[in-house]
Coordinates of C-alpha atoms and ligand atoms in Angstrom, one line a residue:
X631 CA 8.7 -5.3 8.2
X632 CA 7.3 -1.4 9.2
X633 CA 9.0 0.5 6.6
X634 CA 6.2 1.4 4.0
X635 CA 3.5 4.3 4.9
X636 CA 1.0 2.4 3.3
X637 CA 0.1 4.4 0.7
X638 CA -3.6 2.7 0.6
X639 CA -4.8 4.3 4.6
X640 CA -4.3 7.7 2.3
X641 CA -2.6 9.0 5.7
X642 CA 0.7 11.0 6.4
X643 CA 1.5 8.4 9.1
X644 CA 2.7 5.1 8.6
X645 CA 0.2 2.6 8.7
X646 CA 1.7 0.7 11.1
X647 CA 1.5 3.4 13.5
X648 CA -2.4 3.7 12.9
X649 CA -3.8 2.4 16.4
X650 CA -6.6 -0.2 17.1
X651 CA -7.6 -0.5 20.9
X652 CA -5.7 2.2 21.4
X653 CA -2.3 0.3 20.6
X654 CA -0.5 1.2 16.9
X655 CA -0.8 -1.9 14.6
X656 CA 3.1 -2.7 14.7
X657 CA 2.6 -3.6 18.5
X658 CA 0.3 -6.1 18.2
X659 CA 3.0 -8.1 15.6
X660 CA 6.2 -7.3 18.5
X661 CA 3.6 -8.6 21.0
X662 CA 3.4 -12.0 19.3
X663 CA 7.1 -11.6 18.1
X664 CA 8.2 -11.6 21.8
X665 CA 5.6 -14.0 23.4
X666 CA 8.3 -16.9 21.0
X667 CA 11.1 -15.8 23.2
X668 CA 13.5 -14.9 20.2
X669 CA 17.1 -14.0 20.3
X670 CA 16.1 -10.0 19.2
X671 CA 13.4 -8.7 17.3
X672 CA 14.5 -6.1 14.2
X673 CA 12.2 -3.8 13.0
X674 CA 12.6 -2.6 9.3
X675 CA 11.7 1.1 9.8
X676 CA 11.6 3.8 7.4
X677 CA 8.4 6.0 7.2
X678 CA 8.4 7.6 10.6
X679 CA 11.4 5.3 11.8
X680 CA 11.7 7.2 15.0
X681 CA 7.8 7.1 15.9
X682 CA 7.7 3.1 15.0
X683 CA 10.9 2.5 17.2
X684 CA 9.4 4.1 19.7
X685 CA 6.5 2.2 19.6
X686 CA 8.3 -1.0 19.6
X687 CA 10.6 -0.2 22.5
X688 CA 7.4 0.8 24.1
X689 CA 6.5 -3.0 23.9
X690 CA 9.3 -5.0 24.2
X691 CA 11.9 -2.6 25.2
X692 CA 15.4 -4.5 25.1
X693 CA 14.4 -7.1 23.1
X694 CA 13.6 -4.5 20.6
X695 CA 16.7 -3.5 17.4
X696 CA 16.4 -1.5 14.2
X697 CA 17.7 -1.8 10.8
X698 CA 16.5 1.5 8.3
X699 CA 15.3 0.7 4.7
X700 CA 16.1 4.1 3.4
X701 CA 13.7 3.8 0.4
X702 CA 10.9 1.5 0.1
X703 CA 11.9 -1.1 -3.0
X704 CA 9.9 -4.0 -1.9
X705 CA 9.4 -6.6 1.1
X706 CA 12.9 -8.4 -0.7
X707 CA 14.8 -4.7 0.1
X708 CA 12.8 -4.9 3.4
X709 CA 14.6 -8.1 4.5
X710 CA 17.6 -7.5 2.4
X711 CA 18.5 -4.1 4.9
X712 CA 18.7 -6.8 8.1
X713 CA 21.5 -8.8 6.0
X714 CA 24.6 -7.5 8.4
X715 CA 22.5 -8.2 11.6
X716 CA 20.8 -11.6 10.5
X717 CA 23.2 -13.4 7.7
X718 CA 25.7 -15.0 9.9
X719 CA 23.8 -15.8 12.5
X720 CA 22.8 -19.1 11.9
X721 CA 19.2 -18.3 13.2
X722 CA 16.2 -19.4 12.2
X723 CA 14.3 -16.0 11.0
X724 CA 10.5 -15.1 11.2
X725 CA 9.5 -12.9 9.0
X726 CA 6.1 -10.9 10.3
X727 CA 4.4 -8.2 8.8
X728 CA 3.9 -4.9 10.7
X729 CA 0.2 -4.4 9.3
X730 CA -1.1 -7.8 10.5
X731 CA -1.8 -7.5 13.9
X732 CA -4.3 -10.4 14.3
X733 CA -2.1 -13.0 14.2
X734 CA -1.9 -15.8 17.1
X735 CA 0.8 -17.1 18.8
X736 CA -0.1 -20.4 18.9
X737 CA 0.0 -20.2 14.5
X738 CA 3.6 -18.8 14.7
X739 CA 4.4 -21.7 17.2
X740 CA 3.0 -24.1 14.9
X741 CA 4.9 -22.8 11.7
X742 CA 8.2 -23.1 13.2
X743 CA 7.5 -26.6 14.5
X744 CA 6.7 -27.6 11.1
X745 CA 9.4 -25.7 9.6
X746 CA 11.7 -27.8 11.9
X747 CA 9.6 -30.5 10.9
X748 CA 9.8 -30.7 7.6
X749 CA 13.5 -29.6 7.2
X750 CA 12.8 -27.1 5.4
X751 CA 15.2 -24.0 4.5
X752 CA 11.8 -22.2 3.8
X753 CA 8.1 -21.8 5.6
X754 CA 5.6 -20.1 4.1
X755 CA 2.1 -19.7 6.4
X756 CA -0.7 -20.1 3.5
X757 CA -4.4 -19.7 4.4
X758 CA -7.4 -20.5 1.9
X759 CA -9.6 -17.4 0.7
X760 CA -13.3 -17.0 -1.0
X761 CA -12.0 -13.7 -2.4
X762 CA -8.2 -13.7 -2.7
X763 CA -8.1 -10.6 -4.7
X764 CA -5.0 -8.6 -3.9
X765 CA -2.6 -11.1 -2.5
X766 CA 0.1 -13.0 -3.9
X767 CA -1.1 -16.7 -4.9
X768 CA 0.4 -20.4 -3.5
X769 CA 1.1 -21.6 -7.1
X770 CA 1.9 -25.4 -6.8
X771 CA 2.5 -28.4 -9.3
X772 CA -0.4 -31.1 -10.2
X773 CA 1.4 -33.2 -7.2
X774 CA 0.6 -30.6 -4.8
X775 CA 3.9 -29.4 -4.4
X776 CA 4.9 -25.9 -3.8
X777 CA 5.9 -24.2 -7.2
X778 CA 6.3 -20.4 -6.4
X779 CA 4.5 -17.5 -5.4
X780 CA 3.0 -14.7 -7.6
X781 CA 1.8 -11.7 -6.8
X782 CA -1.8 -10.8 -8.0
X783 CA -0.7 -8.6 -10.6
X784 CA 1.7 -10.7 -12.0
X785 CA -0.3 -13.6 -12.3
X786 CA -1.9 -15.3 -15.1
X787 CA -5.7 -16.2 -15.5
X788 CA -5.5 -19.9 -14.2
X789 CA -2.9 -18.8 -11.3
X790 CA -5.5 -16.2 -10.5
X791 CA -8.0 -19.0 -9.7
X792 CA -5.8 -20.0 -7.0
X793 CA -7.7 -19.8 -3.8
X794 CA -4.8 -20.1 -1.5
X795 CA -2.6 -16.8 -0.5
X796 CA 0.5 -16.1 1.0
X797 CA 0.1 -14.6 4.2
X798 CA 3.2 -12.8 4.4
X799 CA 4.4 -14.6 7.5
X800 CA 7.4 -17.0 6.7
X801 CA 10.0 -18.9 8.7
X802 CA 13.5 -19.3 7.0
X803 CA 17.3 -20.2 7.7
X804 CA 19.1 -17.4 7.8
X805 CA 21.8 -18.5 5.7
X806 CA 19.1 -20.0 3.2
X807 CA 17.3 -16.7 2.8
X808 CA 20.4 -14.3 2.6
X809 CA 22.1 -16.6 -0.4
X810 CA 18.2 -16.2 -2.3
X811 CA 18.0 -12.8 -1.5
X812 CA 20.9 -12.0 -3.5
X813 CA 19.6 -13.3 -6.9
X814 CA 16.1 -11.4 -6.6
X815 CA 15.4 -9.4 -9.4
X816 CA 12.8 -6.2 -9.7
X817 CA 11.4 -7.8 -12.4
X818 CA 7.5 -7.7 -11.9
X819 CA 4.7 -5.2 -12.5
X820 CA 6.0 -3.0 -9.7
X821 CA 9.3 -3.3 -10.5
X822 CA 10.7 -3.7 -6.9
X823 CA 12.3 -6.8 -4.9
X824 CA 9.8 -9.3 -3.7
X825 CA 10.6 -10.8 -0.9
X826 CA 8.3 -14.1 -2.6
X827 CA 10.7 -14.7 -5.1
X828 CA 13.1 -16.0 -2.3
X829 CA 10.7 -19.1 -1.7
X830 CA 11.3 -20.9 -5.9
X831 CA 14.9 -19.3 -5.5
X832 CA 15.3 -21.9 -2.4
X833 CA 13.3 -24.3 -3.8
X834 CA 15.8 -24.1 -7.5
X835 CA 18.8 -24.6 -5.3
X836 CA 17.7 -27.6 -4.3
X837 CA 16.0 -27.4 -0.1
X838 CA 13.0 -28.0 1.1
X839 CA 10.2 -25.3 0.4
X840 CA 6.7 -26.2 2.8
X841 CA 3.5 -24.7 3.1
X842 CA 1.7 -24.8 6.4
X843 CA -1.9 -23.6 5.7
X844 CA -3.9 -23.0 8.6
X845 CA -8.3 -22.5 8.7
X846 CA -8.6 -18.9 9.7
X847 CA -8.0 -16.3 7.2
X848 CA -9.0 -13.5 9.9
X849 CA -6.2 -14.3 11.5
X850 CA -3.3 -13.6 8.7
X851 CA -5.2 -10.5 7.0
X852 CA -3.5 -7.2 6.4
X853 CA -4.7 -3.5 7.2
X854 CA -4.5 -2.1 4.4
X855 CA -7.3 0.9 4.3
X856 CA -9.2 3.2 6.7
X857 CA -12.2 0.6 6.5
X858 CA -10.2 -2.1 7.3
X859 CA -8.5 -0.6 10.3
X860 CA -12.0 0.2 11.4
X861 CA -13.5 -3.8 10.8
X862 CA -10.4 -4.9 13.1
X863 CA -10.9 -2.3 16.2
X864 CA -14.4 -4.0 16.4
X865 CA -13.4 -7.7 16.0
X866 CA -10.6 -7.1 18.6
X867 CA -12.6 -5.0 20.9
X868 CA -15.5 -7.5 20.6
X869 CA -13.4 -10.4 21.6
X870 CA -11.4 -8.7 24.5
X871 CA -15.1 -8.1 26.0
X872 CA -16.4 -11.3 25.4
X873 CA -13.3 -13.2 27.1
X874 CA -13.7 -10.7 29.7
X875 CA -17.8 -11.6 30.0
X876 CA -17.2 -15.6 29.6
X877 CA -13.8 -16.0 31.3
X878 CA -13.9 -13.2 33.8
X879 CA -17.4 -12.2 34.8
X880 CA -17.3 -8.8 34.1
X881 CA -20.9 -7.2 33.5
X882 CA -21.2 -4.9 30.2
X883 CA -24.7 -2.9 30.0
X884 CA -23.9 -2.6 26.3
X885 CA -20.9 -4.8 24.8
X886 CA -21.6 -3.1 21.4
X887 CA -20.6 0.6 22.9
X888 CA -17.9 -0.6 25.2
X889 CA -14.2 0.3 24.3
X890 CA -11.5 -2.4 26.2
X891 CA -8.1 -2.6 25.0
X892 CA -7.0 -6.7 24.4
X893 CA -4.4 -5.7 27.5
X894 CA -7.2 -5.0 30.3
X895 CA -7.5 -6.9 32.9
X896 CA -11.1 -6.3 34.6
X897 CA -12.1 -8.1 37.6
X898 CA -15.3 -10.3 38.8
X899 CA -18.8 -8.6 39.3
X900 CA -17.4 -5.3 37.9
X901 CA -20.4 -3.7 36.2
X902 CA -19.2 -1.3 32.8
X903 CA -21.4 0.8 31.7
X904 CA -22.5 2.4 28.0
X905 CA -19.5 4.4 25.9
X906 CA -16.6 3.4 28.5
X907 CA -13.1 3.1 27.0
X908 CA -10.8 1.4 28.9
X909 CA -7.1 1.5 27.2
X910 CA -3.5 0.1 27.5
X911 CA -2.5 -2.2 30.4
X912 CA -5.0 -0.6 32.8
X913 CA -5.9 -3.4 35.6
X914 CA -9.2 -2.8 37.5
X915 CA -10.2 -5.0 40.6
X916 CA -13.5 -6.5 41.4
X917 CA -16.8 -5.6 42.1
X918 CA -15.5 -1.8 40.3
X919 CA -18.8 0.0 38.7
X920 CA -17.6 2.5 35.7
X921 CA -20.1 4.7 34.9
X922 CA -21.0 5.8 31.4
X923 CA -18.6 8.3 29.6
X924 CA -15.4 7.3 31.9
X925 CA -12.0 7.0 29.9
X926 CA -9.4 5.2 32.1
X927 CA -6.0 4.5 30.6
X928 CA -2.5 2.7 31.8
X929 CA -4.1 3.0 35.7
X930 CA -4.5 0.1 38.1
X931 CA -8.2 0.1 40.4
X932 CA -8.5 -1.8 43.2
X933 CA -11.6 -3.4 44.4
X934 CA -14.5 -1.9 44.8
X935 CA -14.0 1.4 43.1
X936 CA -16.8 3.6 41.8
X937 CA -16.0 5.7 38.8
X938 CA -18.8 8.3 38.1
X939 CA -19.7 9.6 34.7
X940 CA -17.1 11.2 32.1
X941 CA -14.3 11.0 34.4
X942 CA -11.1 10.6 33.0
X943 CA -8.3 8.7 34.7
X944 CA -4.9 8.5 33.0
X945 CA -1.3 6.9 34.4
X946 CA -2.8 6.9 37.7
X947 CA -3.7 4.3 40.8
X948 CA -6.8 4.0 43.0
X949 CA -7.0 1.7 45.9
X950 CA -10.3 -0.2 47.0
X951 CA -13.6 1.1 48.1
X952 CA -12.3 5.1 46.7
X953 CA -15.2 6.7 44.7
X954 CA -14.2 9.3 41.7
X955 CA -16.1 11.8 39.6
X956 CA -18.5 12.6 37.7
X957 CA -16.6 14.9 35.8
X958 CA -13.3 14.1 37.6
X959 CA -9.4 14.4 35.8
X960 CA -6.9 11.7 37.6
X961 CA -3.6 12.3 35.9
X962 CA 0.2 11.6 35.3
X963 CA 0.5 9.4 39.2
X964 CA -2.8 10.8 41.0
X965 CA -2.8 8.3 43.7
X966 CA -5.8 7.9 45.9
X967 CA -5.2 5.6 48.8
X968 CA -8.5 3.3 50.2
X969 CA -11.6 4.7 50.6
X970 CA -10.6 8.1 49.0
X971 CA -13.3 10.4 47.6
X972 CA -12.7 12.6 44.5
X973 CA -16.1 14.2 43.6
X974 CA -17.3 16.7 41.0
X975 CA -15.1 18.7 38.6
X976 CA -12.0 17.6 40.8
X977 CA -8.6 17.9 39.1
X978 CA -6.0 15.4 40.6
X979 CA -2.3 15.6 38.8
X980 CA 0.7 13.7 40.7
X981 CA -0.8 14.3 44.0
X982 CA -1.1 11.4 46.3
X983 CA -4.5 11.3 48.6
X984 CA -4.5 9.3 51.7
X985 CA -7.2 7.0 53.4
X986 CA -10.8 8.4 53.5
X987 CA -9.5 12.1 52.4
X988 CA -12.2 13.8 50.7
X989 CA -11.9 16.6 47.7
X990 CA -15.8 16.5 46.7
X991 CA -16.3 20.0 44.2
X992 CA -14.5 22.2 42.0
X993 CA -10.4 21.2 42.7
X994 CA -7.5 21.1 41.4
X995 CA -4.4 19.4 43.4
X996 CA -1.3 19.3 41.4
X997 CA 1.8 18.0 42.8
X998 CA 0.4 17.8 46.5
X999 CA 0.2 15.2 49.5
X1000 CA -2.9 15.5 50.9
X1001 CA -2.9 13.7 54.6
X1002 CA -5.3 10.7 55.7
X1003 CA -8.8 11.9 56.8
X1004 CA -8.4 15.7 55.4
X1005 CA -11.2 17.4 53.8
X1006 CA -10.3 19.6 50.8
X1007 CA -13.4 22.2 50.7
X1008 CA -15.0 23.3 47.4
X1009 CA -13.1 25.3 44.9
X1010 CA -9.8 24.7 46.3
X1011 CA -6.6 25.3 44.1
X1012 CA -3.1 24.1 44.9
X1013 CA -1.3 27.0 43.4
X1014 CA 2.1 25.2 42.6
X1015 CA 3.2 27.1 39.7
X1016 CA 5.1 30.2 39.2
X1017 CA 5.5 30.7 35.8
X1018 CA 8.5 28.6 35.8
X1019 CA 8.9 26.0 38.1
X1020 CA 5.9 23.5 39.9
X1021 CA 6.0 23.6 44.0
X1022 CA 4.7 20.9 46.2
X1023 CA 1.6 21.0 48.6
X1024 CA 1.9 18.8 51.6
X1025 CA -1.3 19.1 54.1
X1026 CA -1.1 16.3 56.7
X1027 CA -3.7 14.1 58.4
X1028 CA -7.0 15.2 59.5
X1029 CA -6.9 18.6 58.1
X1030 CA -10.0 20.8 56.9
X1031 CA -9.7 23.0 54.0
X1032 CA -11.8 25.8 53.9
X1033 CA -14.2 26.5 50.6
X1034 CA -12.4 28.6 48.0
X1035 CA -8.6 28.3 49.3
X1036 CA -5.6 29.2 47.4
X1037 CA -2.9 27.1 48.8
X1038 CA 0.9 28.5 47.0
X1039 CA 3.3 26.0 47.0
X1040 CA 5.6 25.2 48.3
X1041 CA 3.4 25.1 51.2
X1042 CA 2.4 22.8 54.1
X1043 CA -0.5 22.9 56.4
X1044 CA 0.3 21.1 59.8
X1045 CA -2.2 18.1 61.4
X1046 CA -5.6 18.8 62.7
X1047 CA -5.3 22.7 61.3
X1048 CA -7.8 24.6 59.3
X1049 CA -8.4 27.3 56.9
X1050 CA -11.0 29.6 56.9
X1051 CA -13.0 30.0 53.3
X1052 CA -11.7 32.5 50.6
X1053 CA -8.4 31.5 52.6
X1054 CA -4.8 32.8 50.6
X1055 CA -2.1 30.4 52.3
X1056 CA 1.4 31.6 51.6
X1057 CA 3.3 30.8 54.6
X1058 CA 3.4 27.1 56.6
X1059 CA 0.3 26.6 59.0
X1060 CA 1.4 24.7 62.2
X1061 CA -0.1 21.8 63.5
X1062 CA -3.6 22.8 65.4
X1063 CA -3.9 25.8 63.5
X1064 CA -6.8 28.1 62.4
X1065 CA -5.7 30.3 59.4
X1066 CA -8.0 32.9 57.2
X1067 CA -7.9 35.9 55.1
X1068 CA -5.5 37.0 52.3
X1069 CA -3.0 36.8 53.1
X1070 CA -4.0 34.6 55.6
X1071 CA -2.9 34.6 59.4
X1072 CA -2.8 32.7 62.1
X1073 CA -6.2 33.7 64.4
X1074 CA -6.4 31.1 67.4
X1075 CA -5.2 27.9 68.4
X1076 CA -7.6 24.9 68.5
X1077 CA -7.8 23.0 71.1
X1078 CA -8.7 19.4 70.7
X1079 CA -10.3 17.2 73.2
Ligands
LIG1310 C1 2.7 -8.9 0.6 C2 3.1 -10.2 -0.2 C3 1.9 -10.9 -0.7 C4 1.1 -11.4 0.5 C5 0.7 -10.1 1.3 C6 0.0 -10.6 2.6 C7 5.2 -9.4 -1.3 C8 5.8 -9.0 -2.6 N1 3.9 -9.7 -1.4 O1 1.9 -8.1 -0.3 O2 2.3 -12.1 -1.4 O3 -0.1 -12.0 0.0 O4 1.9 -9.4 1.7 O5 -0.4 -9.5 3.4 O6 5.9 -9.5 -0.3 N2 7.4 -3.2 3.6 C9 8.6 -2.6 3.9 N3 9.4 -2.2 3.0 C10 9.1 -2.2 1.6 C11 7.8 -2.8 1.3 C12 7.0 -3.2 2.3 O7 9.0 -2.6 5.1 O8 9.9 -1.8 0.8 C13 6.5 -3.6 4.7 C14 5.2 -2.9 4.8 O9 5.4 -1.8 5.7 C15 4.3 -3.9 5.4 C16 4.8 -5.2 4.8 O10 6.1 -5.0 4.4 O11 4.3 -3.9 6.8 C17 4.0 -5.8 3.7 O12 4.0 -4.8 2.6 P1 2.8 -4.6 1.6 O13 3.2 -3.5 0.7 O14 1.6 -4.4 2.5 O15 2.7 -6.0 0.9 P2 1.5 -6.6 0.1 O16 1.3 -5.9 -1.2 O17 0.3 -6.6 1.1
LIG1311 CA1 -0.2 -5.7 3.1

């Protein structure tokens, strides 16, 4: 269920597209949704439907389907808008909130083997709260036995003693839920369809009702406001970078100011350092030091790798033993090959540079190849766009680029040549070629011993 906006974050986007780690809420729940293997997994979309199905897709791409709850009339209405998809199926259906993105796989594997257990038509995942203001209550008779659920503010006194909540996370049979869902009734404080009345409407026509209730209530609670969305970035972020100190031996000067999605994977004897954010599925290898400031996202390191201060390294790759920044910009497929050198102020955008090529100050190389052993001199700039379309740069091995050239694409500057500084390359350089001026010309061949 993703339909509501969540009127409680006090936000024009939808709460479940509100991001902790730097992943939206609602991928968290598909995450766990898919680790079960299921048949399909339908999102109920209706506040930014197109942003959440993206989002979804995003995450579990095929497995991913969408029903639309036009307007939001309650978790029942949710549920009741997947009728057509779900009712014949003769599936067993989990229901999972979008806005609780804590929750375990191993506790959804454990409530559908006791659903199966038990027989029962309907699951309910309960957990046991000092303060269980807000949430709808576990109302059972004096044998123990599940009665109903009510909502906190439709409940009476006593039932609002109740310590034990409904987490919002049930198991049904299809067929079991779809036959309730047709007799629930908007009557309650809110007037809308509860999607809780379907547990005592199962219950009344006679099949089994249980309640697994499991120890951790972290696990199982909602975002519902700004505060909260903040409490669960740190308790996620704090144990991705504790599994990654106890399980992986990754060194953190500072765990406290250290930003690691829960996807990272960081290898042995990597040291990070203060105020580094680390984000989506990036992969870095071992023995990596990431200096303080660095933001690297969806980009795989390899071993070895040196990332200087504030450098920021998005969708790219870079091989072992490379060294980037301070101050660098990898971006949208930079690819540095082994032992690569980016330096100061360098700007690298879907440009691949080959083994122990150099670019040390004050570059940008957009759409170019850049040839093994080449040396890219200070303030050079791949000129690859004319206004309206983006040219490529190709300068083979071995090459040295002169300080302050202008190379316009489409361009390519042959093996072992060389362009003189202040250097404005329009035209293809030959192999073994010294180039200079603007525009600039061939002026000798070198020879090469
Ligand atoms: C719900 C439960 C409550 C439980 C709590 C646990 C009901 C009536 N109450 O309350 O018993 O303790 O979760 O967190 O179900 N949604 C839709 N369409 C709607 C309404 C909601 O898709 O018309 C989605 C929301 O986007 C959200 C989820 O359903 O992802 C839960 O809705 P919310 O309004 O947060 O329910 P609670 O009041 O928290
Ligand atoms: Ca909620």
């Amino acid at each position: 269920m993703a339909a509501g906006l969540g009127t409680r974050m006090k936000s024009q986007r939808a709460k479940v597209l509100h991001e902790i780690g730097g992943s939206p809420l609602i991928a968290y729940v598909v995450r766990a949704a898919q680790a079960l293997e299921p048949r399909s997994i339908i999102s109920i979309v209706g506040h930014q439907a197109e942003e959440v199905e993206r989002a979804v897709v995003a995450e579990v791409g095929e497995l991913a389907s969408f029903v639309v709850q036009e307007k939001q009339r309650g978790t029942g209405d949710a549920v009741e808008s997947a009728r057509s998809v779900l009712e014949n199926s003769d599936s067993l259906v989990l229901v999972l909130s979008g806005d609780v993105p804590m929750i375990r796989v191993e506790t959804l594997k454990k409530l559908i083997e006791h659903h199966n257990n038990t027989g029962a038509a309907c699951s309910i995942l309960s957990v046991r709260l000092e303060n269980p203001t807000g949430y709808g209550r576990i109302v059972r008779d004096n044998s123990g036995a599940f009665r109903k659920i009510v909502e906190q503010r439709d409940a009476n006194d006593e039932e609002r003693q109740v310590r034990e909540i409904n987490s919002g996370i049930y198991c049904f049979e299809a067929k079991a839920l779809f036959d309730a869902l047709r007799k629930v009734e908007p009557k309650n404080d809110q007037g809308e369809y509860y999607l809780t009345d379907v547990a005592e409407i199962i219950l009344a026509s006679g099949h089994t009702v249980s309640v697994y209730l499991i120890n951790d209530p972290r696990e199982v609670s909602g975002v519902n406001t700004r505060a909260e969305l903040a409490e669960f970035e740190n308790r996620i972020r704090r144990s991705a970078i504790r599994r990654l100190m106890i399980d992986d031996g990754v060194t953190f000067i500072d765990p406290s100011h250290a930003y690691i999605s829960a996807q990272a994977q960081i290898g042995r004897d990597t040291v990070i350092h203060p105020n580094v954010t680390i984000e989506g599925k990036t992969v870095i290898g071992e023995g990596c030091v990431i200096r303080a400031g660095a933001r690297i996202t969806n980009s795989r390191l390899g071993d070895n790798v040196t990332v200087k201060d504030h450098s920021v390294i998005v969708d790219s790759q870079i091989e072992s033993n490379c060294s980037v920044g301070p101050f660098a910009h990898l971006r949208m497929n930079a690819m540095l090959e082994e032992k690569a050198t980016v330096g100061n102020f360098v700007e690298v955008k879907k440009s691949r540079l080959k083994r122990g090529t150099k670019a040390m100050h004050l570059t940008y190389l957009g759409d170019a190849t850049i040839g093994e052993r080449t040396n890219i001199g200070a303030g050079t700039i791949t000129c690859n766009y004319d206004g309206v379309n983006k040219h490529e740069t190709i300068v083979e091995d071995d090459v040295k680029i002169g300080s302050d050239t202008m190379l316009v694409a489409p361009v390519r500057v042959g093996a072992r040549s060389m362009t003189g500084a202040g250097s404005v390359v329009t035209k293809d350089v030959p192999p073994d070629t010294l180039v200079a001026g603007v525009p600039a010309e061939v002026k000798k061949k070198i020879r090469r011993s």
